Structures are given as structure tokens and as C-alpha cells.
Coordinates of C-alpha atoms and ligand atoms in Angstrom, one line a residue:
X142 CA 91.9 -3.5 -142.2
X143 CA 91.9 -4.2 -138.6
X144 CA 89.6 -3.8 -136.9
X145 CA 90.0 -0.9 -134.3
X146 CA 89.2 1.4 -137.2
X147 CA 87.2 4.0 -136.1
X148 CA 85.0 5.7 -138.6
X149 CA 85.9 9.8 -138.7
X150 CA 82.6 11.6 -138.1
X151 CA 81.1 9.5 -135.1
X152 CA 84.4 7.7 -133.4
X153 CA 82.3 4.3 -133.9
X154 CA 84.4 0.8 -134.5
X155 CA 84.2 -0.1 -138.2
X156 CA 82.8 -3.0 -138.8
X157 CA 80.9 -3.8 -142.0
X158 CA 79.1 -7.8 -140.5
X159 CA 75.8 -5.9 -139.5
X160 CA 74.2 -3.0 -141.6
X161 CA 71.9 -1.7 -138.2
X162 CA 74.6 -1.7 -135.6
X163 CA 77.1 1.4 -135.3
X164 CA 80.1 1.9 -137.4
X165 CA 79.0 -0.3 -140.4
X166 CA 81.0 0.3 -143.5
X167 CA 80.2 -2.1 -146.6
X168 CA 82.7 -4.2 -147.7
X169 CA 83.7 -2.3 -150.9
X170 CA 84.1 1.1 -148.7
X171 CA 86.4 -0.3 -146.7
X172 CA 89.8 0.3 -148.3
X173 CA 89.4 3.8 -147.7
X174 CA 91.5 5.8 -145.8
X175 CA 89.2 8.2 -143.6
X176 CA 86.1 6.1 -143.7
X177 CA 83.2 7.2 -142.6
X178 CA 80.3 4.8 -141.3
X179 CA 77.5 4.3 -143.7
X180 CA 75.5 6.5 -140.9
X181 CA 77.6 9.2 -141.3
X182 CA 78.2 8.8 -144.7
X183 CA 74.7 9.7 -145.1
X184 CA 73.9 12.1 -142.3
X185 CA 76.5 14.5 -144.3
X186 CA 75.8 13.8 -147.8
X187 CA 71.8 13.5 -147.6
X188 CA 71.1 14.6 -144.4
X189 CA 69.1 11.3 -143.7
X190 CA 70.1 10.1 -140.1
X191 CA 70.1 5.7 -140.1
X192 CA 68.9 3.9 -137.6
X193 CA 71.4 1.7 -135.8
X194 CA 70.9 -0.8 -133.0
X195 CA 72.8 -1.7 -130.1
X196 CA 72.7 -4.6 -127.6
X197 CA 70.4 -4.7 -124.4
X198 CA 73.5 -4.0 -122.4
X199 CA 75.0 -0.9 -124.2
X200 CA 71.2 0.5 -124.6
X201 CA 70.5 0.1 -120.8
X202 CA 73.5 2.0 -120.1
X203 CA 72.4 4.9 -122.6
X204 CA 69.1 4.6 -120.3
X205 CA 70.8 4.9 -117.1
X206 CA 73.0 7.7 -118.6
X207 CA 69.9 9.7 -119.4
X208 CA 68.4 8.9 -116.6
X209 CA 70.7 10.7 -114.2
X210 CA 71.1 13.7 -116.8
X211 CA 68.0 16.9 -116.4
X212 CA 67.0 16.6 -119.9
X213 CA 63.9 16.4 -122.0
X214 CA 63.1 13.0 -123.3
X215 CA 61.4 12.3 -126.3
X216 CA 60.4 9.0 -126.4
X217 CA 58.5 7.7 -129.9
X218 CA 56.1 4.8 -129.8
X219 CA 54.6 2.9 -132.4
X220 CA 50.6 3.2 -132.7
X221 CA 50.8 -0.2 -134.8
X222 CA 52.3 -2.1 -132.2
X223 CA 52.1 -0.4 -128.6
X224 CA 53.4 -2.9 -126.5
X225 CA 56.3 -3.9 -128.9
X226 CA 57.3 -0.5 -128.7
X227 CA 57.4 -0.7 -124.9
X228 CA 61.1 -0.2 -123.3
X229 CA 62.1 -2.7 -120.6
X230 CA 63.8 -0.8 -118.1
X231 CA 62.3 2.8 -119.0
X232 CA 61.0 3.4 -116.0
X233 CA 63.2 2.4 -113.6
X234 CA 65.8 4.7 -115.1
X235 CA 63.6 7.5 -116.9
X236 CA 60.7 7.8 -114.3
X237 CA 62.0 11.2 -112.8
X238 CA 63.1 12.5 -116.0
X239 CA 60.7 14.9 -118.2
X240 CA 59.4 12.8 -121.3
X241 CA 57.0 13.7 -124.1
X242 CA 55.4 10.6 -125.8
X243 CA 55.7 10.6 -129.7
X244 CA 52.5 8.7 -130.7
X245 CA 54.2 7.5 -134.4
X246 CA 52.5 6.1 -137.8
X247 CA 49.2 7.7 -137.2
X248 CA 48.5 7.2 -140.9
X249 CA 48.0 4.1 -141.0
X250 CA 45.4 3.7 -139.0
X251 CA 42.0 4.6 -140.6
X252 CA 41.3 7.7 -141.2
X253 CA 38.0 7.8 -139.8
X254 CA 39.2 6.9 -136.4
X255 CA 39.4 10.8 -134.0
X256 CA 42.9 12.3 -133.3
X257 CA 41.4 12.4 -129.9
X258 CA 40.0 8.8 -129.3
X259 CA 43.6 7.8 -130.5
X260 CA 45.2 10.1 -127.7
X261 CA 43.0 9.0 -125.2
X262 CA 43.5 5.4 -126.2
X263 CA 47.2 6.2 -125.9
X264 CA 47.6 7.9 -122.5
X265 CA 45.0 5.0 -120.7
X266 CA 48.0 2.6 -122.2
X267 CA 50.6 4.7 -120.8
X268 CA 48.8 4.7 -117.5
X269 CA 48.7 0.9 -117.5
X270 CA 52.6 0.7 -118.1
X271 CA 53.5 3.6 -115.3
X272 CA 54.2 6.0 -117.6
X273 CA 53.2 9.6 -116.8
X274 CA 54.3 11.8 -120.0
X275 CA 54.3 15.9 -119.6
X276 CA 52.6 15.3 -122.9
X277 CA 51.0 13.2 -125.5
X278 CA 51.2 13.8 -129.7
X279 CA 49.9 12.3 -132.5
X280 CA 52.4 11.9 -135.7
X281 CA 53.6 10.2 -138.6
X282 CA 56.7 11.2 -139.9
X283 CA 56.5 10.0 -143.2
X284 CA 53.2 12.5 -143.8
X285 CA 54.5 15.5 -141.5
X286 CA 51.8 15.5 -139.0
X287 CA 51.8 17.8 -136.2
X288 CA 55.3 18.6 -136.9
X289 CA 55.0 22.1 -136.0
X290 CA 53.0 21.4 -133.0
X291 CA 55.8 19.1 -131.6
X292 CA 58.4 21.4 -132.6
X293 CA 57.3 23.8 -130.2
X294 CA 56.8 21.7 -127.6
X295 CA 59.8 20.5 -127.4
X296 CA 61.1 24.0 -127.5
X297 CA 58.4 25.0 -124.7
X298 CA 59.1 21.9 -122.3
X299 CA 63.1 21.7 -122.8
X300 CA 64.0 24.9 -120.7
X301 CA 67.1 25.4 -122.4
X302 CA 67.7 21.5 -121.4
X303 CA 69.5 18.9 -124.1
X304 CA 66.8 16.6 -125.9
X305 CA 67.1 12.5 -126.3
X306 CA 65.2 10.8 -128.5
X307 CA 64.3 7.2 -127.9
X308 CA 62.1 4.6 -129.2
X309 CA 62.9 0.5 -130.3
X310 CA 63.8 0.1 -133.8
X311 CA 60.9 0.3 -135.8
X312 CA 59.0 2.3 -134.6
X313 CA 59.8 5.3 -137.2
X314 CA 62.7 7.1 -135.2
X315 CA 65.1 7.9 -137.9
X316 CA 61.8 8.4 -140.3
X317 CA 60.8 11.5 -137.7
X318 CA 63.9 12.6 -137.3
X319 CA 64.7 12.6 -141.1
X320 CA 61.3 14.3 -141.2
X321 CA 62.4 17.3 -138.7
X322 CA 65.6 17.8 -140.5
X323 CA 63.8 18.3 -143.7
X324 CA 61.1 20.3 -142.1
X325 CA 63.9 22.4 -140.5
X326 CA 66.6 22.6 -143.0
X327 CA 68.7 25.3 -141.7
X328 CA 71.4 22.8 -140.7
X329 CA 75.1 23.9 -141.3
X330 CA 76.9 21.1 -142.6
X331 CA 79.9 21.4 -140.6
X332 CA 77.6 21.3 -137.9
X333 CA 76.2 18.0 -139.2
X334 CA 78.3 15.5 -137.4
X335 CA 78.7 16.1 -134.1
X336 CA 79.8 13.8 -131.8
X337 CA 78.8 13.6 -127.6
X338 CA 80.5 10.9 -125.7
X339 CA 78.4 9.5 -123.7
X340 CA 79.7 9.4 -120.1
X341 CA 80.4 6.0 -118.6
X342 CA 80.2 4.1 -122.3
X343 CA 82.5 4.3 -124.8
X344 CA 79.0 4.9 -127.2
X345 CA 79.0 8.1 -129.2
X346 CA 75.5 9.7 -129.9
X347 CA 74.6 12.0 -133.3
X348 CA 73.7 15.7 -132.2
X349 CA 71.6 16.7 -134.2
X350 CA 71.0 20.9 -133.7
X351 CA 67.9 22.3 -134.6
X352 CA 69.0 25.4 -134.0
X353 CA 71.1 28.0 -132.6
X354 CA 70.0 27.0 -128.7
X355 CA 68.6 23.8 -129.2
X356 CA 70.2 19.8 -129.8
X357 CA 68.7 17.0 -130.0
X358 CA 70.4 13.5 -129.7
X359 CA 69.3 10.7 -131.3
X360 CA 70.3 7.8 -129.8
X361 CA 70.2 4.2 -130.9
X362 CA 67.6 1.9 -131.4
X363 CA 67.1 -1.2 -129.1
X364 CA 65.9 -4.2 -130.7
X365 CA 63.0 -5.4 -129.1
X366 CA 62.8 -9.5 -129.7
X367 CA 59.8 -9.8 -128.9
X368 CA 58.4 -8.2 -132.6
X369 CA 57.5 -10.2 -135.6
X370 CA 60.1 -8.5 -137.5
X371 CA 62.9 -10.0 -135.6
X372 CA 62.2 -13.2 -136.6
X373 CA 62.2 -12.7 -140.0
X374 CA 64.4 -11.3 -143.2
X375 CA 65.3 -7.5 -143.3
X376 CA 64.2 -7.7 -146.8
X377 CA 60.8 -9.3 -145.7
X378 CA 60.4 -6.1 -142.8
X379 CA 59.0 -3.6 -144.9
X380 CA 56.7 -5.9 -146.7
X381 CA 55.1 -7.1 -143.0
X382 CA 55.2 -3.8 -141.8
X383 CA 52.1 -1.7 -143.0
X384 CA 53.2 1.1 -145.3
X385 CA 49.9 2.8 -146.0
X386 CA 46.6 2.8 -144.3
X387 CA 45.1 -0.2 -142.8
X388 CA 42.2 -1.5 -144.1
X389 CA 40.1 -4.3 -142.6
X390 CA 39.6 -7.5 -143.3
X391 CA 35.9 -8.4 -142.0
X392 CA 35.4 -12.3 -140.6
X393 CA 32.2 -13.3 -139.7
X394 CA 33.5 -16.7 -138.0
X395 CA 32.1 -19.7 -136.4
X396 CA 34.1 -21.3 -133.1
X397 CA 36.5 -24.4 -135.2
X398 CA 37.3 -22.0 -137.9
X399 CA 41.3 -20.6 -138.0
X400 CA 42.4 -17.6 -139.5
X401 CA 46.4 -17.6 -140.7
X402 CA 48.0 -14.4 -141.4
X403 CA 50.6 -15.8 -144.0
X404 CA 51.9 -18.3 -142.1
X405 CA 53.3 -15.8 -139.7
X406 CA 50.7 -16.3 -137.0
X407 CA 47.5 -18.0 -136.8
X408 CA 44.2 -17.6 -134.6
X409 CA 41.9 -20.5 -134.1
X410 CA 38.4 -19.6 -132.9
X411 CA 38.0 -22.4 -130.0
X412 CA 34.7 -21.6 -128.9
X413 CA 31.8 -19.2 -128.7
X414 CA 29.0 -17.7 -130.8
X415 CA 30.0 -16.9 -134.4
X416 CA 31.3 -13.6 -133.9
X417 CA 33.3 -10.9 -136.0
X418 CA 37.5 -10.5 -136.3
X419 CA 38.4 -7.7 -137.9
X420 CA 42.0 -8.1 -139.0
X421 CA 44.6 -5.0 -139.3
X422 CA 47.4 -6.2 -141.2
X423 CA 50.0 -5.0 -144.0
X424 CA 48.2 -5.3 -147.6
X425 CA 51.2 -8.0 -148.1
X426 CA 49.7 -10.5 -145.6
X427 CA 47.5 -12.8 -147.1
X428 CA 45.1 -13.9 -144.8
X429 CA 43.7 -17.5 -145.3
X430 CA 40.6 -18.5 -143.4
X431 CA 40.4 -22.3 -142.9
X432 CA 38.7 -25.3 -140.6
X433 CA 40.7 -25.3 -137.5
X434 CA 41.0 -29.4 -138.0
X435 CA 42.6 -28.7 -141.6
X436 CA 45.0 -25.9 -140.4
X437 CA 48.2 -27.9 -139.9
X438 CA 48.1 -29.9 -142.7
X439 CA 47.7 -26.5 -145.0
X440 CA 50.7 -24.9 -143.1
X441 CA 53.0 -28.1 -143.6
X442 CA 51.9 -28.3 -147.0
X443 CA 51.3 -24.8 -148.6
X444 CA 55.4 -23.2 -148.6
X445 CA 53.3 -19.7 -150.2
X446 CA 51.5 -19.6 -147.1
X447 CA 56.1 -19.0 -145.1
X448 CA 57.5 -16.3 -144.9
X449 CA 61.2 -17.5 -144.3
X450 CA 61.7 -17.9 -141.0
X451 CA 64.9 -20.2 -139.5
X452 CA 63.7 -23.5 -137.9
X453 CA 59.5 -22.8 -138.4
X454 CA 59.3 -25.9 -140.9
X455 CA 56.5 -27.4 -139.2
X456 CA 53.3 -25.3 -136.9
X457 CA 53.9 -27.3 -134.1
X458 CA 57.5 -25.6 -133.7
X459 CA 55.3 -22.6 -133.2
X460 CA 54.0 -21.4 -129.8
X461 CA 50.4 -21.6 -128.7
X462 CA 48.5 -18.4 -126.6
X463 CA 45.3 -19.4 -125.3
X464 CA 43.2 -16.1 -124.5
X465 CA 39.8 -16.3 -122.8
X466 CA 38.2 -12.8 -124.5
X467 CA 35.6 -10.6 -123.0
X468 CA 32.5 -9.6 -124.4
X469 CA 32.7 -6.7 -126.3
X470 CA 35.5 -5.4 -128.4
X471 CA 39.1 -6.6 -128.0
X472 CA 42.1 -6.3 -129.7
X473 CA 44.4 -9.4 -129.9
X474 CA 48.0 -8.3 -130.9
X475 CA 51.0 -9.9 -132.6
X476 CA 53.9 -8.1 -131.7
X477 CA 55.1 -6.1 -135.1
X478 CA 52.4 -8.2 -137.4
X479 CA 49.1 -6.9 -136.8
X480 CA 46.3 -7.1 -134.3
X481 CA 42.3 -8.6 -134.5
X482 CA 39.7 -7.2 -133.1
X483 CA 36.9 -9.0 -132.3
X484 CA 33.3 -8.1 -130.9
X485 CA 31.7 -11.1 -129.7
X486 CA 29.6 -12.3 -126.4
X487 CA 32.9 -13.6 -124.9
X488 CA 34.7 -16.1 -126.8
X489 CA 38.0 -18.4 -126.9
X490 CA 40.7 -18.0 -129.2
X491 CA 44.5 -19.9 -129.5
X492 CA 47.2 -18.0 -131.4
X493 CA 50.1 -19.6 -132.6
X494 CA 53.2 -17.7 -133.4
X495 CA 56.6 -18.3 -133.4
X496 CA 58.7 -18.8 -130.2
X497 CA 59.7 -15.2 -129.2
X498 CA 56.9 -13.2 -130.8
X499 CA 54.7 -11.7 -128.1
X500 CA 50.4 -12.2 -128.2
X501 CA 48.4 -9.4 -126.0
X502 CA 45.2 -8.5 -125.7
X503 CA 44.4 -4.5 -125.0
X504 CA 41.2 -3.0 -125.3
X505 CA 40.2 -2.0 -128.9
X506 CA 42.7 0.7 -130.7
X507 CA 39.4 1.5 -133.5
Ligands
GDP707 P1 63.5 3.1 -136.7 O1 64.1 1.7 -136.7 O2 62.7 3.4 -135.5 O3 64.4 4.2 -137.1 O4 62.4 3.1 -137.8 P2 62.4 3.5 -139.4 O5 62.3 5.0 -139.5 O6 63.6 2.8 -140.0 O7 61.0 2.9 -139.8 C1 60.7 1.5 -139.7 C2 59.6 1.2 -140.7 O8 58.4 1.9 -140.4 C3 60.0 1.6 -142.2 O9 59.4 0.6 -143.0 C4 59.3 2.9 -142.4 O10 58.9 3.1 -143.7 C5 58.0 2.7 -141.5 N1 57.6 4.0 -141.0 C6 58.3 4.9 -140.3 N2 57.6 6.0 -140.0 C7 56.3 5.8 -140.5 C8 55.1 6.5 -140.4 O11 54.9 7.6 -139.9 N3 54.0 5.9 -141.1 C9 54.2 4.7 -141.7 N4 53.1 4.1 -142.2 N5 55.3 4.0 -141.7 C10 56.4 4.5 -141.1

């Protein structure tokens, strides 16, 4: 087959070398004679959409494309990993447009923590990054929250106006989007596949219509390298990312004392009064607590402490974040792993990670 195939239902290139990106087609599928991308394979036959990914390039033009458009944008972030799910070059192209912020995975964060403080905690972030929504919601697509409520405002603040969604992969797009098409399952299926070219890229976007007035494009994911789970297996994603509700793992640590989070990422407690870190991670990190002096010998020697990841043989090929923390409670972040949050008198902490994966500290999420 060469390899200007173009895949029936969405006009993509078929190409069947990387499952995320637009116009994949397995192998064994290929033969066929109207082939349809796995995306749209499934869109008609299960209507599930499937996230796909595009390069920094193609995604920035999709931006820019929007950008000049008068159009609602919906724009979904991830409430376990804020800053990963930050879009470089959102505002310089989306500032004047309308956006609604998607606040996604609100399950698993505990359940004792307010709707409200979560908002709040939200919009100050926003605020930090420039970004001034028409509106803030709560969700989580897999458990249907506040479906309803979004619904409608997406319907109230469109104005008869075309709706893009966008968000960095991971952070639950297709999952809310598969979660509105159930919810609203009046789809036709000849109106299933719909195609918009997008003007000035030769990218196609899914319409999706939620009803008789009102369409809503998804458009693809971009892959933000700066998360955890770009360094690391597809099959090893869903394992690091946290499937159900959070639940702490209390520290009470003294200053020389290192905490690794499956080999993935470590924090080393430098100095300071014993204090507490509270870690938020997937149930499928193991967290090993250790003397700072022995930590490099047990990550060179213990292969159950690796996840696979390409070249990180030894810790020093990882990358060190020194972070002088305030008293009170912070949160230190890795990007698509987890985050800490400690409550101390002011302390010092070094995280190691691998090259790539981004360290912050915010104010505390809980
Ligand atoms: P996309 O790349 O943005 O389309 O993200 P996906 O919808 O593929 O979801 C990425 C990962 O996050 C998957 O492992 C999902 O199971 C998980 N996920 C998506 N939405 C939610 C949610 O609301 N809560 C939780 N806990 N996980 C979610």
C-alpha cells in the first residue's frame, strides 16, 4: 500500500507506525480497500472518539487557526497534573477567544477535599498563567460529574458559535468527550463522521454534533514532553497514571532521608526540621523510603525499583531540582507522576527525575 492512502471517514494519511497519531491503521487492516483509520473505525462502530496526537508544529497551527476563528473554546485541564497540562502558546493565540476551563479527573483527588476549594485553587492557577476563563467547572469524565452543568454552559456561552475542544494528551479529552456522547446519545450515525478542514493545514478535525444547532470539534491532542508519561512505555501509562482516588502516603521524615517513587523520581530531604511529605501517587508506585547516603546504590542495584525507561541505567543520568520550600504547606510536582506535599518550618529538598520531566512547586492542591 503506498502510502498516500487516505483513510475514508476523516481524509487522514494512513499510516499504521504510531497508534496516537492520525490516520493509524494496524498492520492486518491494511489490505483493505476503503480503510478507515482505527479513529474512525471506532467513532462509527462504538461511538468512542480516540485520542490522537500531532506534532508541536501542526498543533500550533490548529491554535493559531482557532485563534482567529469567533468560537467557544473548551479547553480541559488535568487536576492531577496542572502545569503538565499547561499549553505553550495558548495564550498568545487564544487570549481574545472565549474559553471555558474543563477542570478534569476530579475523582481522584480525595473526596473530602470541597468542590469549591478545588475551584478556587484552580482559577488562582489560571490567574498565575494569564489565563482569564468566562468560566471554571469541576469534572471527571469517567464518573459523569457535572455533565449536565457543562452541557448547558456550553450551550449558554457558545451564542450559536462552533465549539473546540483542547487539552494535551492525557489529560481525559477523548474520556469526556466519549462521556458526552454517551450522555447525549442522540447521534445519527451518518452524522458520525464528519469531517472540517481546517483552513491553512491540510489537518482534518472530527465534528462531533450534539445536536441539531450545536458541533463541537475535537481536535488533537499535543504531546506535552515535559510529563512522566512521555518518558515511559504506553503500556506502563495507565499503571503510573492514578486510576482511582488518591490516597496518601504519610512520611514523617528527618533531613538525609530520600523518598523514591519507583525509580521514577526521587526526593531527598537536604535539610530542615523532620517534617511531614504527604505523597499523591498511583496505587502502582511503590514508594521506598531510604537514607539519602544509600539511595544510589539501591537505584543501581534494585531493577524492581525501574520502570523501563531508554538510557536511565544509572541515577546519575537523571536530573537534579534543588527547591528551597517555604514554611507551610507546599506541593512539589512531577510532571504526570505525582506531587508531595509537605508542611514543614521551611526546609530543602533535591528531586531527581529524568531529563525532560518537569519539577514545580505550587501552593498545596489538599
Ligand atoms: P486524552 O489523551 O486527553 O484523550 O486522555 P484519555 O481520555 O485517553 O485519558 C488518559 C488517561 O487518563 C487514561 O488512563 C484514562 O483512564 C484516565 N482518565 C481520563 N479521564 C479520567 C477521569 O475523569 N478520572 C480518572 N481518574 N482518570 C481519567
Amino acid at each position: 500500500m503506498n502510502k498516500e492512502t487516505r483513510c475514508f471517514g476523516c481524509g487522514a494519511i494512513i499510516q499504521s507506525d504510531n497508534e496516537k497519531h492520525i490516520g493509524y491503521v494496524p498492520k492486518s487492516a491494511m489490505n483493505q480497500e476503503d480503510v478507515l483509520c482505527k479513529r474512525c473505525f471506532r467513532l462509527k462502530n462504538y461511538h468512542q472518539l480516540q485520542e490522537t496526537s500531532l506534532t508541536k508544529d501542526d498543533f500550533l497551527k490548529i491554535l493559531q487557526g482557532i485563534g482567529e476563528k469567533d468560537c467557544l473554546v473548551v479547553y480541559i485541564i488535568d487536576l492531577f497534573d496542572f502545569n503538565g497540562s499547561m499549553i505553550q502558546g495558548f495564550m498568545r493565540h487564544i487570549a481574545y477567544n472565549d474559553v471555558l476551563i474543563l477542570a478534569n479527573k476530579r475523582d481522584i483527588l480525595p473526596k473530602s477535599v470541597k468542590e469549591r476549594k478545588i475551584e478556587h485553587w484552580v482559577r488562582r492557577q489560571l490567574k498565575e498563567e494569564g489565563i482569564k476563563p468566562l468560566d471554571v467547572f469541576i469534572t471527571s469524565g469517567k464518573k459523569n460529574l457535572n455533565l449536565d452543568t457543562i452541557y448547558e454552559a456550553i450551550q449558554a456561552h457558545r451564542k450559536g458559535r462552533d465549539v473546540y475542544v483542547v487539552g494535551v494528551t492525557n489529560v481525559g479529552k477523548s474520556t469526556f468527550i466519549n462521556a458526552l456522547l454517551k450522555h447525549y446519545a442522540q447521534i445519527e450515525e451518518r452524522h458520525l463522521i464528519t469531517v472540517s478542514e481546517f483552513p491553512g493545514t491540510t489537518l482534518d478535525l472530527i465534528e462531533i454534533p450534539l445536536d441539531d444547532h450545536s458541533t463541537l470539534y475535537d481536535t488533537p491532542g499535543i504531546i506535552n514532553e515535559s510529563q512522566m508519561t512521555h518518558m515511559i512505555d504506553t503500556l506502563d501509562i495507565k499503571s503510573i497514571l492514578p486510576q482511582s482516588e488518591l490516597r496518601p502516603m504519610i512520611f514523617q521524615l528527618e533531613s538525609n532521608q530520600t523518598l523514591y517513587f519507583s525509580g521514577l523520581g526521587r526526593i531527598d530531604f537536604t535539610q530542615g526540621d523532620p517534617s511531614s511529605f504527604v505523597a499523591y501517587f498511583s496505587k502502582n508506585i511503590k514508594i521506598h523510603r531510604t537514607k539519602t547516603i544509600n539511595a544510589d546504590e539501591l537505584y543501581n542495584r534494585h531493577k524492581t525499583l525501574k520502570y523501563e525507561i531508554d538510557g536511565m541505567d544509572t541515577i546519575q543520568k537523571m536530573k537534579s531540582y534543588e527547591f528551597k520550600v517555604p514554611s507551610g504547606k507546599q506541593d512539589i510536582v512531577i510532571s504526570g507522576l505525582g506531587f508531595i506535599t509537605i508542611n514543614s518550618k521551611g526546609v530543602r529538598v533535591i528531586v531527581k527525575v529524568p531529563p525532560h520531566v518537569s519539577v514545580f512547586m505550587r501552593e498545596s492542591l489538599i
